[in-house]
CSV table of C-alpha atoms in Angstrom, one decimal:
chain,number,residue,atom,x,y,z
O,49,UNK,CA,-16.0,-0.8,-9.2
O,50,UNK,CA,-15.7,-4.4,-9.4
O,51,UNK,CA,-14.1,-6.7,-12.0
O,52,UNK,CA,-14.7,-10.5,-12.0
O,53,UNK,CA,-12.6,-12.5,-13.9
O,54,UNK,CA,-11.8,-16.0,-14.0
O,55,UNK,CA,-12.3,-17.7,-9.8
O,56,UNK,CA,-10.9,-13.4,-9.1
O,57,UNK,CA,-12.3,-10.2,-7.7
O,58,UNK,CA,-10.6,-6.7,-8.5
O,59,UNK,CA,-12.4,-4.3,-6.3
O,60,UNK,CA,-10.8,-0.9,-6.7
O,61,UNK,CA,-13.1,1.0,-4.1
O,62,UNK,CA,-11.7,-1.9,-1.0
O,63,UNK,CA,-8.2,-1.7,-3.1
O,64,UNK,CA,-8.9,-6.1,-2.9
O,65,UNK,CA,-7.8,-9.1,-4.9
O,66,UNK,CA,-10.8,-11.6,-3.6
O,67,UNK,CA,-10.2,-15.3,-4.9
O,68,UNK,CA,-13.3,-17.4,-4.4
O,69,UNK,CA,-14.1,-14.9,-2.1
O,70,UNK,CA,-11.4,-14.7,0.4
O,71,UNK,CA,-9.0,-12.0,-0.2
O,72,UNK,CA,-5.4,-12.5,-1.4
O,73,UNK,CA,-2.9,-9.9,0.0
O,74,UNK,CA,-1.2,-7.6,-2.3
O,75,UNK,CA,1.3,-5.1,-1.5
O,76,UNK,CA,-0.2,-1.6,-2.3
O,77,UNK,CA,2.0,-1.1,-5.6
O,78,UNK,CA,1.5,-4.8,-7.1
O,79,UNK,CA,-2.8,-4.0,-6.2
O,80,UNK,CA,-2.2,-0.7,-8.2
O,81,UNK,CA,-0.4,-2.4,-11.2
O,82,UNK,CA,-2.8,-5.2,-11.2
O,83,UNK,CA,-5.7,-2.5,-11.3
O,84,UNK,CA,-4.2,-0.6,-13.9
O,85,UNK,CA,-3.6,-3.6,-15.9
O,86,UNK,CA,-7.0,-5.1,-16.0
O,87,UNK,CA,-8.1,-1.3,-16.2
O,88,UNK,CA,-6.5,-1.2,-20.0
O,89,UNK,CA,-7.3,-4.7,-21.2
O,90,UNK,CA,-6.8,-6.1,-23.4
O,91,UNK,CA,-4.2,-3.2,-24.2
O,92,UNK,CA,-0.5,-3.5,-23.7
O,93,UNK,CA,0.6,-0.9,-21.1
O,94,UNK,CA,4.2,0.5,-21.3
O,95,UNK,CA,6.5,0.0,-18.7
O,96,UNK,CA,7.7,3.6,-18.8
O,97,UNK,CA,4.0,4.3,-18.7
O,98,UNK,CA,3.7,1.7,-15.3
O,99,UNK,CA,7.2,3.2,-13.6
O,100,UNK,CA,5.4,6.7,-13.9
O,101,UNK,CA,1.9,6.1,-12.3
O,102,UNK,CA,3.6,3.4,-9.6
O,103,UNK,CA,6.6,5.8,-8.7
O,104,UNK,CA,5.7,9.7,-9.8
O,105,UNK,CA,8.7,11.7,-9.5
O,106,UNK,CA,11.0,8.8,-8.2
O,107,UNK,CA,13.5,7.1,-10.6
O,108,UNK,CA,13.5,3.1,-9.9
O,109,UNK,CA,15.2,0.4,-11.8
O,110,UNK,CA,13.0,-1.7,-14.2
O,111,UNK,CA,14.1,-4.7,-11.6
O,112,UNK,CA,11.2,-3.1,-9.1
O,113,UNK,CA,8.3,-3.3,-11.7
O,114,UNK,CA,9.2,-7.2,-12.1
O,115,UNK,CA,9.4,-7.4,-8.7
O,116,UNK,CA,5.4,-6.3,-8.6
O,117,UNK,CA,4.4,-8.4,-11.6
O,118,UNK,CA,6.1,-11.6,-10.1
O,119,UNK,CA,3.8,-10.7,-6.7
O,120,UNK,CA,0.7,-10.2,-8.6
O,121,UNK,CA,1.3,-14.0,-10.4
O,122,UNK,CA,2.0,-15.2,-7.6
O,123,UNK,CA,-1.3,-14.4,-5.8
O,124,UNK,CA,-3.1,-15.6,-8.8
O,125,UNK,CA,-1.7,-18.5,-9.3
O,126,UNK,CA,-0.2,-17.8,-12.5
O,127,UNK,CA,3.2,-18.5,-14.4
O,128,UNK,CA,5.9,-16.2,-16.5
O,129,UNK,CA,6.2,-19.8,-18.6
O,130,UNK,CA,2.3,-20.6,-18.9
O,131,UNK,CA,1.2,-17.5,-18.4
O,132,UNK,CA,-3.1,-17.1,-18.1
O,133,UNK,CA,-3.0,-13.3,-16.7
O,134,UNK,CA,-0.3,-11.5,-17.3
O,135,UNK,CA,1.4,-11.5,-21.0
O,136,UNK,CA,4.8,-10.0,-20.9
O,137,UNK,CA,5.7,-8.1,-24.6
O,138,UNK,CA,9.2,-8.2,-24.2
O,139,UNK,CA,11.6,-4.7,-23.6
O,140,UNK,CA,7.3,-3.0,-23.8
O,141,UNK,CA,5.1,-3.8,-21.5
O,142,UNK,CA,2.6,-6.0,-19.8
O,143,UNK,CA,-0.8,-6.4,-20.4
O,144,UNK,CA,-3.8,-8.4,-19.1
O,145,UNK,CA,-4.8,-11.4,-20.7
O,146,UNK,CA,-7.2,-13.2,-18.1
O,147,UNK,CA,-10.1,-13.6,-20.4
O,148,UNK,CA,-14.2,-12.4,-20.5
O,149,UNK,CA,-14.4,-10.0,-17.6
O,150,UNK,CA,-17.9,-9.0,-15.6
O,151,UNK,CA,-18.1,-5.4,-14.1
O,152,UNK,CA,-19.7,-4.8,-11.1
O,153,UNK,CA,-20.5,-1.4,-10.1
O,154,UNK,CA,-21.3,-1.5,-6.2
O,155,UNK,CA,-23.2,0.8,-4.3
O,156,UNK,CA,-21.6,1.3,-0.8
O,157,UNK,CA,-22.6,3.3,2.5
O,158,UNK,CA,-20.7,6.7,2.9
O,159,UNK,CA,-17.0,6.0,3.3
O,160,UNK,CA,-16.0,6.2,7.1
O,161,UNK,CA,-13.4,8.7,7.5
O,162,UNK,CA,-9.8,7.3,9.2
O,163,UNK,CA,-7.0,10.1,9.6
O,164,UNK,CA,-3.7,9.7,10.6
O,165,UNK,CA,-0.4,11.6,11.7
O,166,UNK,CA,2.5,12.0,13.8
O,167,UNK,CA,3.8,14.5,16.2
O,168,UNK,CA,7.3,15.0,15.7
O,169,UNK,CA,8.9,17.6,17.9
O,170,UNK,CA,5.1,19.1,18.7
O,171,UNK,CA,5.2,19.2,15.1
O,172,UNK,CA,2.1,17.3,13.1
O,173,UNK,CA,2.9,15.5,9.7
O,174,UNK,CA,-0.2,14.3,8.2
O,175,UNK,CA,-0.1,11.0,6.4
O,176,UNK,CA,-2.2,9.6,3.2
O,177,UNK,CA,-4.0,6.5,1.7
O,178,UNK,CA,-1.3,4.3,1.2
O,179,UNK,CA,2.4,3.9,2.2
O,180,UNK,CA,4.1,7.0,3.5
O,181,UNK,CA,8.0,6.6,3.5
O,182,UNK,CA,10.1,7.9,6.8
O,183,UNK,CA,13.6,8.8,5.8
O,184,UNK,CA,16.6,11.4,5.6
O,185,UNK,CA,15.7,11.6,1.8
O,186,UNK,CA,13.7,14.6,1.6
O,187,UNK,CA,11.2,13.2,-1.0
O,188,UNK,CA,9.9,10.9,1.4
O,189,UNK,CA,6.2,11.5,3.0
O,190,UNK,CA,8.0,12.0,6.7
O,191,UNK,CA,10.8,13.8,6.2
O,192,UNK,CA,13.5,13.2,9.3
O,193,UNK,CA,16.9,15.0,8.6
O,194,UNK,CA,18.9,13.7,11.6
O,195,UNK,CA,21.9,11.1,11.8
O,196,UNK,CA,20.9,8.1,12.5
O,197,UNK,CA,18.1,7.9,10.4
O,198,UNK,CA,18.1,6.0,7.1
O,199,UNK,CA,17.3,7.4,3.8
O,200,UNK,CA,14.3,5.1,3.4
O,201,UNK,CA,14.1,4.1,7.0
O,202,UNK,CA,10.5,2.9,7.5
O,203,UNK,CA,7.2,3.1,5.9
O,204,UNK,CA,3.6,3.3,7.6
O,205,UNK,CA,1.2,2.3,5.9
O,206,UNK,CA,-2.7,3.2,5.7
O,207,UNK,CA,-5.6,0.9,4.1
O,208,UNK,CA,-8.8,2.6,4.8
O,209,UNK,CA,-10.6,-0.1,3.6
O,210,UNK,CA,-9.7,-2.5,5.9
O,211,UNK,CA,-9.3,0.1,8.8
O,212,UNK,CA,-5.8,-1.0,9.0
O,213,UNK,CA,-2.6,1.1,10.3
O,214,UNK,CA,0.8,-0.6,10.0
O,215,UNK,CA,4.6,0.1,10.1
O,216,UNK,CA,7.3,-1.9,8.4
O,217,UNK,CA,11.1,-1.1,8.8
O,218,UNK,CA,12.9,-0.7,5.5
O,219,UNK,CA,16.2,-2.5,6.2
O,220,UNK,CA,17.3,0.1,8.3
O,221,UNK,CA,20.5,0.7,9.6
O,222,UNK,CA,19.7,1.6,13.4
O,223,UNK,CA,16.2,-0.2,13.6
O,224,UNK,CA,12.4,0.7,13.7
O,225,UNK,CA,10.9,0.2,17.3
O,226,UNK,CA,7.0,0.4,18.4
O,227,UNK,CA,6.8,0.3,22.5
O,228,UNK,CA,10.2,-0.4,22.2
O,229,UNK,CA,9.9,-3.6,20.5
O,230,UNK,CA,12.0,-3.9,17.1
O,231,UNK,CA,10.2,-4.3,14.5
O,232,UNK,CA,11.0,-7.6,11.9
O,233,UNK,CA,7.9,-7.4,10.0
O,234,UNK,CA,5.0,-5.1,9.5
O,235,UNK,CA,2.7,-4.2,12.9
O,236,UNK,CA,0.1,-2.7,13.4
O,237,UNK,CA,-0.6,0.7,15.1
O,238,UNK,CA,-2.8,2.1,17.4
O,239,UNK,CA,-3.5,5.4,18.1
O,240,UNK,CA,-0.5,6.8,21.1
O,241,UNK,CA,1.5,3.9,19.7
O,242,UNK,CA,5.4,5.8,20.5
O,243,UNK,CA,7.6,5.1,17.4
O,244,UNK,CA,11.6,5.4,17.5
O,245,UNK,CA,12.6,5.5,13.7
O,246,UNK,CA,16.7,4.8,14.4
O,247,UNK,CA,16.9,8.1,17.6
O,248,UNK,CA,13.9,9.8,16.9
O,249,UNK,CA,11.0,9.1,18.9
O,250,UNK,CA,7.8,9.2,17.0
O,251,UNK,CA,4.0,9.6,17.8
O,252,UNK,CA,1.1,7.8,16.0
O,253,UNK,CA,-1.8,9.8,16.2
O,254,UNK,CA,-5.2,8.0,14.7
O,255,UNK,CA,-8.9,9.3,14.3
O,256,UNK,CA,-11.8,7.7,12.6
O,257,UNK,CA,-15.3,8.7,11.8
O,258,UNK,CA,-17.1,5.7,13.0
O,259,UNK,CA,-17.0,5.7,16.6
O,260,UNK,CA,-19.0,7.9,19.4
O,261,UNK,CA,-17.6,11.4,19.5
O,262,UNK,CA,-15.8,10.5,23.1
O,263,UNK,CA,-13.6,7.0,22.2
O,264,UNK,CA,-13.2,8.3,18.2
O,265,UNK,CA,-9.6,7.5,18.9
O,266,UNK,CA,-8.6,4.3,17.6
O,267,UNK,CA,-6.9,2.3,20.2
O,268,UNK,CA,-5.5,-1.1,20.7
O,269,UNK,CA,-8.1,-4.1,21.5
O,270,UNK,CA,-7.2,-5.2,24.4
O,271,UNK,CA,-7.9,-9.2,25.6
């Protein structure tokens, strides 16, 4: 489904935030909050509500939701003082406020298929839509209890949408490397890429639905 409001485009099936057509990044939490937002308008949506759905079973500080709501304005322009999206109601909520809104429902071709994992040890972890979490803390999606690794040491992240694999270190202590390049800001990946989260050595493993059976492996273009 689309929404159109305003010079803005929610799509919720591409998980995009188009403005005048070109897209305007989001971080995967901030595109879920903005969707859930204009999802419930004109309705005010409680932040205890908003810390559930953006962090199930994780306790956050109410710091982290502002954090996403300050994102989302700032991708659309907007202002906490003049404020033409986003109302704040104070110690409740947030809600949308971005006027008349058109929705679009879209008819697509059959979604192409991307799956991902890595082989740690010869063992497979199978990751999901969206950001998977590499840590010592055992509620993250890749669970690594060894020293050296972080509690929230990295985070790979999947958009289907945009046929997109990347990897962002999390402030570690001992580093995130890809080819044995430290990483300083979110790659991407290709499929073989070998990971070292802090000691541990890592393997991206990538398969998608829309190439010939014999090169389905995504790999890196190459010049």
């Amino acid at each position: 489904m689309r929404i159109k409001f305003d010079r803005f485009i929610v799509d919720s099936e591409t998980r995009q935030l188009l403005c005048d057509g070109a897209e305007a990044h989001l971080s995967t939490k901030a595109f879920d909050l903005l969707w859930t937002l204009v999802e419930r308008r004109p309705n005010v949506v409680e932040k205890a509500e908003l810390q559930r759905r953006l962090w199930a079973n994780t306790h956050v500080v109410e710091a982290n939701l502002n954090v996403l709501v300050g994102e989302i304005r700032r991708a659309l322009g907007d202002s906490p003082k003049d404020s033409k999206f986003l109302r704040t109601v104070h110690r409740v909520g947030f809600a949308f406020s971005g006027g008349p809104c058109e929705v679009q429902e879209v008819r697509r071709t059959a979604a192409r298929e991307l799956l991902c994992w890595v082989v740690f040890r010869k063992k497979t972890i199978p990751l999901s839509q969206g950001d998977n979490v590499i840590g010592r803390d055992p509620r993250c999606g890749v669970w690594l209890d060894a020293p050296g690794v972080s509690r929230r040491h990295a985070t790979i992240r999947i958009d289907e949408a945009n046929r997109r694999v990347s990897l962002q270190d999390l402030e570690s202590t001992n580093g995130t490397f890809v080819q044995g390049s430290p990483v300083r800001s979110e790659v991407p990946l290709a499929d073989g890429d070998q990971l070292m989260v802090g000691p541990i050595p890592l393997t991206i493993r990538l398969w998608s639905s829309d190439t010939a059976p014999e090169t389905r492996r995504i790999r890196r273009e190459r010049a």
